Amino acid sequence: MQNFLSLNLLTIANVTSLGLALVAVVAYWRLLGRSKALSADLDKVARELSQAQTSDPVTGALTLAKFDAILEEACHRSDASGRPLAVIYLDLDHFRSANDAFGRIVGDLVLKQVAQRITEVIGAAPPLARLTGDEFALLVDGQLVDAKRVAKTFLAQLSKPFSVTTQQVRLTCSVGIAMYPDQGSRRNILEKAATATRTVKLQGGDGFAEYSQEAVDARRESAKLLHDLRGAVERKEFELFYQPKIDAHSLQITAVEALIRWRHPQLGMVSPNSFIALAERYGVIQEIGRWVIEEACRQAQIWRGQGLRMRIAVNISGHQLRQDDFAEHLASVLSSTQTLPSRFTCEITESIAMEDTTSTILAFDRLGELGVHVSIDDFGTGHSSLASLKRLPAQELKIDRAFVTDLGTSEHAQFIAQAIVSMAHTLKLRVVAEGVENRKQRDMLVAMGCDELQGYLFAKPMPASELSMRATTDRSDMPALFRPSIYSDTVPAQLK
Ligand code: C2E
Ligand code: CA
Ligand code: CA
């Protein structure tokens, strides 16, 4: 009886309604109240059959088990022919939020359409598998260029909206490519394609990448750095260096910009370029950013005690700015260190400043109310309009270093720098040029009407103690700008 049943069910397995047929049979036998032993046998058969199932009921794509078998065969074929094989791994970006927003039923229908679109791109009956919720894999016979072309087409096709019932769902995806046999073995090639997908995800998704050992090593290094970064504030591993900003005409120091340094116990001095983005991505920036504000204000108080009067500037990350209690924390530190808000500059990059999100607009309003000085950093790289600049409570604009570097060699850079200065002055903003390294650049910037200059030509970022020493020691080899100008009051920026 048992054999008969298994045999018949296996025959049914060849037709697509296998699942339903099986459920019906199981339910029927249970309904009839047949023996428990028989019911257990049927459950076992059902389990075996479901494992033998080759396609995913939601999308019709292959199951992982079936895909594995096909991959195995394809690798053998590739070994025999010497023709490479591309494994493509596709992961939808933020699919969970689409599922949450539209519900599971719509989500499943979208997945079905995703599988259909992928199939349309690569033609009939591709070896496409659904691996888990929103992850797919497929094989492309051919070279890397072929796989890249396919990946690009996926990105284009999947970015078109999906219409499900009355809903329009928009998606992007991350695609990873691994080439067999060059980049992996039969056992790990799928995992390597998945690794390549993770590289894309970490860069924000909506793109494709091929597997690269360097990317894996870099990620491992980042993971280690992130591990060390947590708790680095508590272990007192950070230090602030300070770089002066110089008035272009009087050559007085108007301000110093605080630039963070990390004394890593093994790696030595680590540049902020290596860890700020990491700290931002993994939420460590809040703790670091708060420390920077506290430390810079503490130092400003000490300098005031020594009679030094320059304004202090701090780089503020977008993540920090968007924190609800950012302005509150800043206000409390300014007050406890008796720092006048107008003597404290928040340097905020143009890309963050131009964000039109409620939290950023609110944050700028609060900075305006607080009365701190606001500087738009790295200006010229974003897409600011006059109108959007006008609505910001900013007093200063820093021309991005790239334009200053290219001033001597590029007419384009000269044109941009001049346009920035003119536009900023129309808006009554002071213009700072950063990264000034030689006299030629300095002279051109002064001729263009820049108000302040900053760069290695004047002073490199230095520890607070060195700055104090330069300002207070009477040495003839010190640049004139440190004495006596640093004792004079900061020239207040021309406010709107
Ligand atoms: P940034 O705000 O644009 O700072 C200017 C960078 O250019 C600094 O690099 C500075 O040392 C460097 N620099 C200054 N003058 C010259 C010059 O004449 N030539 C050249 N080649 N470079 C010059 P640094 O200190 O490595 O900082 C890099 C970036 O890290 C900063 O760029 C800023 O975006 C970020 N950063 C630094 N400190 C902090 C911080 O406390 N908080 C946050 N959120 N970001 C920070
Ligand atoms: Ca800056
Ligand atoms: Ca900058």
CSV table of C-alpha atoms in Angstrom, one decimal, residues 67-415:
chain,number,residue,atom,x,y,z
A,67,PHE,CA,20.5,24.9,-9.2
A,68,ASP,CA,23.4,23.2,-7.5
A,69,ALA,CA,23.1,20.2,-9.7
A,70,ILE,CA,22.9,22.4,-12.8
A,71,LEU,CA,26.0,24.3,-11.6
A,72,GLU,CA,27.9,21.1,-11.1
A,73,GLU,CA,27.1,20.0,-14.7
A,74,ALA,CA,28.0,23.5,-16.1
A,75,CYS,CA,31.3,23.4,-14.3
A,76,HIS,CA,32.1,20.0,-15.8
A,77,ARG,CA,31.2,21.3,-19.3
A,78,SER,CA,33.4,24.4,-18.7
A,79,ASP,CA,36.3,22.1,-17.6
A,80,ALA,CA,35.9,20.1,-20.8
A,81,SER,CA,35.5,23.0,-23.2
A,82,GLY,CA,37.8,25.5,-21.6
A,83,ARG,CA,35.0,28.1,-21.9
A,84,PRO,CA,34.5,30.1,-18.7
A,85,LEU,CA,31.2,30.3,-16.9
A,86,ALA,CA,29.8,33.3,-15.0
A,87,VAL,CA,27.8,32.9,-11.9
A,88,ILE,CA,25.6,35.9,-11.3
A,89,TYR,CA,24.1,36.6,-7.9
A,90,LEU,CA,21.3,39.1,-7.6
A,91,ASP,CA,20.0,40.6,-4.4
A,92,LEU,CA,17.1,43.1,-4.4
A,93,ASP,CA,17.9,46.2,-2.3
A,94,HIS,CA,15.6,47.0,0.6
A,95,PHE,CA,13.1,44.4,-0.4
A,96,ARG,CA,12.0,43.9,3.2
A,97,SER,CA,10.8,47.5,3.3
A,98,ALA,CA,8.7,46.9,0.2
A,99,ASN,CA,7.3,43.8,1.8
A,100,ASP,CA,6.5,45.8,5.0
A,101,ALA,CA,4.9,48.6,3.0
A,102,PHE,CA,2.8,46.6,0.6
A,103,GLY,CA,2.3,43.3,2.4
A,104,ARG,CA,3.5,39.8,1.7
A,105,ILE,CA,1.0,39.0,-1.1
A,106,VAL,CA,2.1,42.0,-3.2
A,107,GLY,CA,5.8,41.1,-2.3
A,108,ASP,CA,5.4,37.6,-3.6
A,109,LEU,CA,3.8,38.9,-6.8
A,110,VAL,CA,6.7,41.4,-7.3
A,111,LEU,CA,9.2,38.5,-6.8
A,112,LYS,CA,7.3,36.6,-9.5
A,113,GLN,CA,7.6,39.6,-11.9
A,114,VAL,CA,11.3,40.0,-11.0
A,115,ALA,CA,11.9,36.3,-12.0
A,116,GLN,CA,10.0,36.9,-15.3
A,117,ARG,CA,12.0,40.0,-16.1
A,118,ILE,CA,15.3,38.2,-15.5
A,119,THR,CA,14.1,35.4,-17.7
A,120,GLU,CA,13.1,37.8,-20.5
A,121,VAL,CA,16.6,39.4,-20.4
A,122,ILE,CA,18.5,36.1,-20.9
A,123,GLY,CA,16.0,34.3,-23.1
A,124,ALA,CA,14.1,31.1,-22.6
A,125,ALA,CA,14.6,28.6,-19.7
A,126,PRO,CA,17.6,30.1,-18.1
A,127,PRO,CA,19.1,28.3,-15.1
A,128,LEU,CA,17.7,30.9,-12.7
A,129,ALA,CA,17.3,30.0,-9.1
A,130,ARG,CA,15.6,31.7,-6.2
A,131,LEU,CA,18.0,31.1,-3.3
A,132,THR,CA,16.3,32.8,-0.4
A,133,GLY,CA,13.6,35.5,0.0
A,134,ASP,CA,14.9,38.1,-2.5
A,135,GLU,CA,18.1,36.5,-3.7
A,136,PHE,CA,18.5,34.9,-7.1
A,137,ALA,CA,21.3,33.2,-8.9
A,138,LEU,CA,21.9,32.3,-12.5
A,139,LEU,CA,24.5,31.0,-14.9
A,140,VAL,CA,25.8,32.7,-18.0
A,141,ASP,CA,28.0,30.8,-20.4
A,142,GLY,CA,30.7,33.2,-21.5
A,143,GLN,CA,33.3,35.7,-20.6
A,144,LEU,CA,33.2,38.5,-18.0
A,145,VAL,CA,32.1,41.0,-20.6
A,146,ASP,CA,29.1,38.9,-21.3
A,147,ALA,CA,28.2,38.7,-17.7
A,148,LYS,CA,28.6,42.4,-17.2
A,149,ARG,CA,26.4,43.1,-20.1
A,150,VAL,CA,23.7,40.9,-18.6
A,151,ALA,CA,24.1,42.5,-15.2
A,152,LYS,CA,23.7,46.0,-16.7
A,153,THR,CA,20.5,44.9,-18.4
A,154,PHE,CA,19.1,43.5,-15.2
A,155,LEU,CA,19.8,46.8,-13.4
A,156,ALA,CA,17.9,48.6,-16.2
A,157,GLN,CA,15.0,46.2,-16.4
A,158,LEU,CA,14.5,45.9,-12.6
A,159,SER,CA,14.6,49.6,-12.1
A,160,LYS,CA,11.3,50.0,-14.0
A,161,PRO,CA,8.3,50.1,-11.6
A,162,PHE,CA,6.4,46.9,-11.0
A,163,SER,CA,2.7,47.1,-11.2
A,164,VAL,CA,1.0,44.8,-8.8
A,165,THR,CA,-2.8,45.0,-8.3
A,166,THR,CA,-3.2,48.8,-7.8
A,167,GLN,CA,0.3,49.3,-6.4
A,168,GLN,CA,3.4,50.6,-8.2
A,169,VAL,CA,6.5,49.1,-6.5
A,170,ARG,CA,10.0,50.5,-7.3
A,171,LEU,CA,13.1,48.4,-6.7
A,172,THR,CA,16.8,48.4,-7.3
A,173,CYS,CA,19.2,45.5,-7.0
A,174,SER,CA,22.8,44.6,-6.3
A,175,VAL,CA,24.5,42.2,-8.7
A,176,GLY,CA,27.6,40.2,-8.1
A,177,ILE,CA,29.6,38.2,-10.7
A,178,ALA,CA,32.1,35.4,-10.1
A,179,MET,CA,33.9,33.7,-13.0
A,180,TYR,CA,34.5,30.0,-13.0
A,181,PRO,CA,37.2,28.6,-13.0
A,182,ASP,CA,39.4,31.8,-12.6
A,183,GLN,CA,37.8,33.1,-9.4
A,184,GLY,CA,36.7,30.1,-7.6
A,185,SER,CA,36.1,26.4,-7.5
A,186,ARG,CA,32.9,24.4,-8.1
A,187,ARG,CA,32.4,24.4,-4.3
A,188,ASN,CA,32.7,28.1,-3.6
A,189,ILE,CA,31.9,29.9,-6.8
A,190,LEU,CA,28.3,30.7,-5.8
A,191,GLU,CA,29.6,32.1,-2.4
A,192,LYS,CA,32.1,34.2,-4.3
A,193,ALA,CA,29.4,35.7,-6.4
A,194,ALA,CA,27.4,36.5,-3.2
A,195,THR,CA,30.5,38.1,-1.8
A,196,ALA,CA,30.7,40.4,-4.9
A,197,THR,CA,27.1,41.3,-4.3
A,198,ARG,CA,27.9,42.4,-0.7
A,199,THR,CA,30.6,44.7,-2.1
A,200,VAL,CA,27.9,46.4,-4.1
A,201,LYS,CA,25.5,46.6,-1.1
A,202,LEU,CA,28.2,48.2,1.0
A,203,GLN,CA,28.5,50.9,-1.7
A,204,GLY,CA,24.8,51.6,-1.4
A,205,GLY,CA,23.4,49.0,-3.8
A,206,ASP,CA,22.0,49.6,-7.3
A,207,GLY,CA,25.0,48.4,-9.2
A,208,PHE,CA,27.1,45.4,-10.1
A,209,ALA,CA,30.6,44.2,-9.2
A,210,GLU,CA,32.8,41.3,-10.1
A,211,TYR,CA,34.4,39.2,-7.4
A,212,SER,CA,37.8,40.6,-6.2
A,213,GLN,CA,40.1,39.3,-3.6
A,214,GLU,CA,41.3,42.9,-2.9
A,215,ALA,CA,37.7,44.0,-2.1
A,216,VAL,CA,37.4,41.0,0.3
A,217,ASP,CA,40.7,41.9,2.0
A,218,ALA,CA,39.6,45.6,2.2
A,219,ARG,CA,36.4,44.6,3.8
A,220,ARG,CA,38.2,42.4,6.3
A,221,GLU,CA,40.5,45.3,7.1
A,222,SER,CA,37.5,47.7,7.5
A,223,ALA,CA,35.8,45.2,9.8
A,224,LYS,CA,38.9,45.0,12.0
A,225,LEU,CA,39.2,48.8,12.0
A,226,LEU,CA,35.5,49.1,12.9
A,227,HIS,CA,36.1,46.7,15.8
A,228,ASP,CA,39.0,48.9,17.1
A,229,LEU,CA,37.0,52.1,16.5
A,230,ARG,CA,34.3,51.1,18.9
A,231,GLY,CA,35.5,52.2,22.3
A,232,ALA,CA,38.5,54.3,20.9
A,233,VAL,CA,36.9,57.4,22.4
A,234,GLU,CA,36.8,55.8,25.9
A,235,ARG,CA,40.4,54.5,25.4
A,236,LYS,CA,41.4,58.2,24.6
A,237,GLU,CA,43.0,57.2,21.3
A,238,PHE,CA,41.8,60.4,19.5
A,239,GLU,CA,43.5,63.7,19.3
A,240,LEU,CA,42.6,66.9,17.5
A,241,PHE,CA,45.0,68.7,15.3
A,242,TYR,CA,44.4,72.3,14.3
A,243,GLN,CA,45.0,74.1,11.0
A,244,PRO,CA,44.7,77.9,10.8
A,245,LYS,CA,42.6,79.9,8.4
A,246,ILE,CA,44.2,83.1,7.4
A,247,ASP,CA,42.7,86.4,6.4
A,248,ALA,CA,43.8,86.9,2.8
A,249,HIS,CA,44.6,90.6,3.3
A,250,SER,CA,45.7,91.1,6.9
A,251,LEU,CA,47.3,87.6,7.1
A,252,GLN,CA,45.8,87.3,10.6
A,253,ILE,CA,44.6,84.0,11.8
A,254,THR,CA,40.9,84.2,11.9
A,255,ALA,CA,40.1,80.6,12.9
A,256,VAL,CA,41.5,77.2,13.4
A,257,GLU,CA,39.9,74.1,12.0
A,258,ALA,CA,39.9,71.0,14.2
A,259,LEU,CA,40.9,67.8,12.3
A,260,ILE,CA,40.7,64.5,14.1
A,261,ARG,CA,43.6,62.1,14.4
A,262,TRP,CA,43.5,58.5,15.7
A,263,ARG,CA,46.5,57.1,17.4
A,264,HIS,CA,45.9,53.4,16.8
A,265,PRO,CA,47.8,51.2,19.2
A,266,GLN,CA,49.2,49.0,16.4
A,267,LEU,CA,48.7,51.0,13.2
A,268,GLY,CA,50.0,54.3,14.4
A,269,MET,CA,48.4,57.5,13.2
A,270,VAL,CA,45.3,56.8,11.1
A,271,SER,CA,43.9,59.4,8.8
A,272,PRO,CA,40.2,60.5,9.2
A,273,ASN,CA,39.8,59.6,5.5
A,274,SER,CA,40.2,56.0,6.6
A,275,PHE,CA,37.8,55.9,9.5
A,276,ILE,CA,35.2,58.7,9.3
A,277,ALA,CA,33.1,57.1,6.6
A,278,LEU,CA,33.3,53.8,8.5
A,279,ALA,CA,32.2,55.5,11.7
A,280,GLU,CA,29.3,57.1,9.8
A,281,ARG,CA,28.2,53.9,8.2
A,282,TYR,CA,28.1,51.9,11.5
A,283,GLY,CA,26.8,54.6,13.8
A,284,VAL,CA,30.0,55.2,15.7
A,285,ILE,CA,30.2,58.8,14.5
A,286,GLN,CA,27.8,60.1,17.1
A,287,GLU,CA,30.1,59.3,19.9
A,288,ILE,CA,33.2,60.5,18.0
A,289,GLY,CA,31.4,63.7,16.9
A,290,ARG,CA,30.3,64.6,20.4
A,291,TRP,CA,33.9,64.1,21.6
A,292,VAL,CA,35.3,66.4,18.9
A,293,ILE,CA,32.9,69.2,19.9
A,294,GLU,CA,33.7,68.8,23.6
A,295,GLU,CA,37.4,68.6,23.0
A,296,ALA,CA,37.5,71.5,20.6
A,297,CYS,CA,35.6,73.7,23.0
A,298,ARG,CA,37.7,72.6,25.9
A,299,GLN,CA,40.8,73.6,23.9
A,300,ALA,CA,39.2,76.9,22.8
A,301,GLN,CA,38.6,77.7,26.5
A,302,ILE,CA,42.3,77.1,27.3
A,303,TRP,CA,43.4,79.2,24.4
A,304,ARG,CA,41.1,82.0,25.5
A,305,GLY,CA,42.8,81.8,28.9
A,306,GLN,CA,46.2,82.3,27.1
A,307,GLY,CA,44.8,85.3,25.3
A,308,LEU,CA,44.3,83.7,21.9
A,309,ARG,CA,41.2,84.7,20.2
A,310,MET,CA,40.6,82.8,17.0
A,311,ARG,CA,37.3,81.2,16.1
A,312,ILE,CA,37.2,77.4,16.3
A,313,ALA,CA,35.9,75.3,13.4
A,314,VAL,CA,34.7,71.7,13.7
A,315,ASN,CA,33.7,69.3,10.9
A,316,ILE,CA,30.2,68.0,11.4
A,317,SER,CA,29.1,64.8,9.8
A,318,GLY,CA,25.6,64.6,8.3
A,319,HIS,CA,24.7,61.7,10.6
A,320,GLN,CA,25.6,63.9,13.5
A,321,LEU,CA,23.6,66.8,12.3
A,322,ARG,CA,20.5,64.7,11.9
A,323,GLN,CA,20.6,63.5,15.5
A,324,ASP,CA,17.7,65.0,17.4
A,325,ASP,CA,19.8,66.2,20.3
A,326,PHE,CA,22.7,67.6,18.2
A,327,ALA,CA,21.9,71.3,18.7
A,328,GLU,CA,21.1,70.7,22.3
A,329,HIS,CA,24.4,69.0,23.0
A,330,LEU,CA,26.3,71.7,21.1
A,331,ALA,CA,24.5,74.4,23.1
A,332,SER,CA,25.3,72.8,26.4
A,333,VAL,CA,29.0,72.3,25.5
A,334,LEU,CA,29.3,76.0,24.3
A,335,SER,CA,27.7,77.1,27.5
A,336,SER,CA,29.8,75.0,29.9
A,337,THR,CA,33.0,76.0,28.2
A,338,GLN,CA,31.8,79.7,27.9
A,339,THR,CA,32.4,79.6,24.2
A,340,LEU,CA,30.4,82.3,22.3
A,341,PRO,CA,28.3,80.6,19.6
A,342,SER,CA,29.5,83.1,17.1
A,343,ARG,CA,33.1,82.0,17.7
A,344,PHE,CA,32.2,78.4,16.9
A,345,THR,CA,32.0,77.3,13.2
A,346,CYS,CA,30.2,74.1,12.1
A,347,GLU,CA,31.8,73.0,8.8
A,348,ILE,CA,29.1,71.0,6.9
A,349,THR,CA,29.8,69.6,3.5
A,350,GLU,CA,27.8,71.0,0.6
A,351,SER,CA,26.2,67.6,-0.2
A,352,ILE,CA,24.8,67.4,3.4
A,353,ALA,CA,23.8,71.0,3.5
A,354,MET,CA,21.8,70.7,0.3
A,355,GLU,CA,19.8,67.7,1.5
A,356,ASP,CA,16.2,68.6,1.4
A,357,THR,CA,15.2,66.3,4.3
A,358,THR,CA,13.1,67.4,7.2
A,359,SER,CA,15.8,66.5,9.7
A,360,THR,CA,18.5,68.4,7.9
A,361,ILE,CA,16.3,71.5,7.5
A,362,LEU,CA,15.3,71.4,11.1
A,363,ALA,CA,19.0,71.0,12.1
A,364,PHE,CA,20.0,74.1,10.2
A,365,ASP,CA,17.1,76.0,11.7
A,366,ARG,CA,18.4,75.1,15.2
A,367,LEU,CA,22.0,76.1,14.3
A,368,GLY,CA,20.6,79.4,13.1
A,369,GLU,CA,18.7,79.9,16.4
A,370,LEU,CA,21.8,79.0,18.3
A,371,GLY,CA,23.8,81.6,16.5
A,372,VAL,CA,26.8,79.5,15.6
A,373,HIS,CA,28.8,80.3,12.5
A,374,VAL,CA,28.1,77.9,9.6
A,375,SER,CA,30.5,77.0,6.8
A,376,ILE,CA,29.6,75.1,3.7
A,377,ASP,CA,32.6,72.8,3.2
A,378,ASP,CA,33.9,71.1,0.0
A,379,PHE,CA,31.9,73.5,-2.1
A,380,GLY,CA,31.7,73.1,-5.9
A,381,THR,CA,31.4,69.3,-6.0
A,382,GLY,CA,27.6,69.2,-5.4
A,383,HIS,CA,24.6,70.6,-7.2
A,384,SER,CA,23.7,73.7,-5.2
A,385,SER,CA,21.5,76.3,-6.6
A,386,LEU,CA,21.5,79.9,-5.6
A,387,ALA,CA,18.1,79.5,-4.1
A,388,SER,CA,19.0,76.6,-1.9
A,389,LEU,CA,22.1,78.3,-0.7
A,390,LYS,CA,20.2,81.4,0.2
A,391,ARG,CA,17.9,79.6,2.5
A,392,LEU,CA,20.8,78.3,4.7
A,393,PRO,CA,21.9,80.2,7.8
A,394,ALA,CA,25.5,80.1,6.5
A,395,GLN,CA,28.2,82.7,6.7
A,396,GLU,CA,31.1,81.0,5.0
A,397,LEU,CA,31.8,78.8,1.9
A,398,LYS,CA,34.9,76.8,1.4
A,399,ILE,CA,36.0,76.1,-2.2
A,400,ASP,CA,36.8,72.5,-2.6
A,401,ARG,CA,40.5,71.7,-2.5
A,402,ALA,CA,40.3,70.0,-5.9
A,403,PHE,CA,39.7,73.4,-7.6
A,404,VAL,CA,42.5,75.0,-5.7
A,405,THR,CA,44.9,72.2,-6.6
A,406,ASP,CA,44.1,72.6,-10.3
A,407,LEU,CA,44.2,76.4,-10.4
A,408,GLY,CA,47.6,76.6,-11.9
A,409,THR,CA,46.9,74.1,-14.7
A,410,SER,CA,43.2,74.2,-15.5
A,411,GLU,CA,41.2,77.0,-16.9
A,412,HIS,CA,38.1,75.1,-15.9
A,413,ALA,CA,39.2,75.2,-12.2
A,414,GLN,CA,39.9,78.9,-12.5
A,415,PHE,CA,36.5,79.5,-14.0
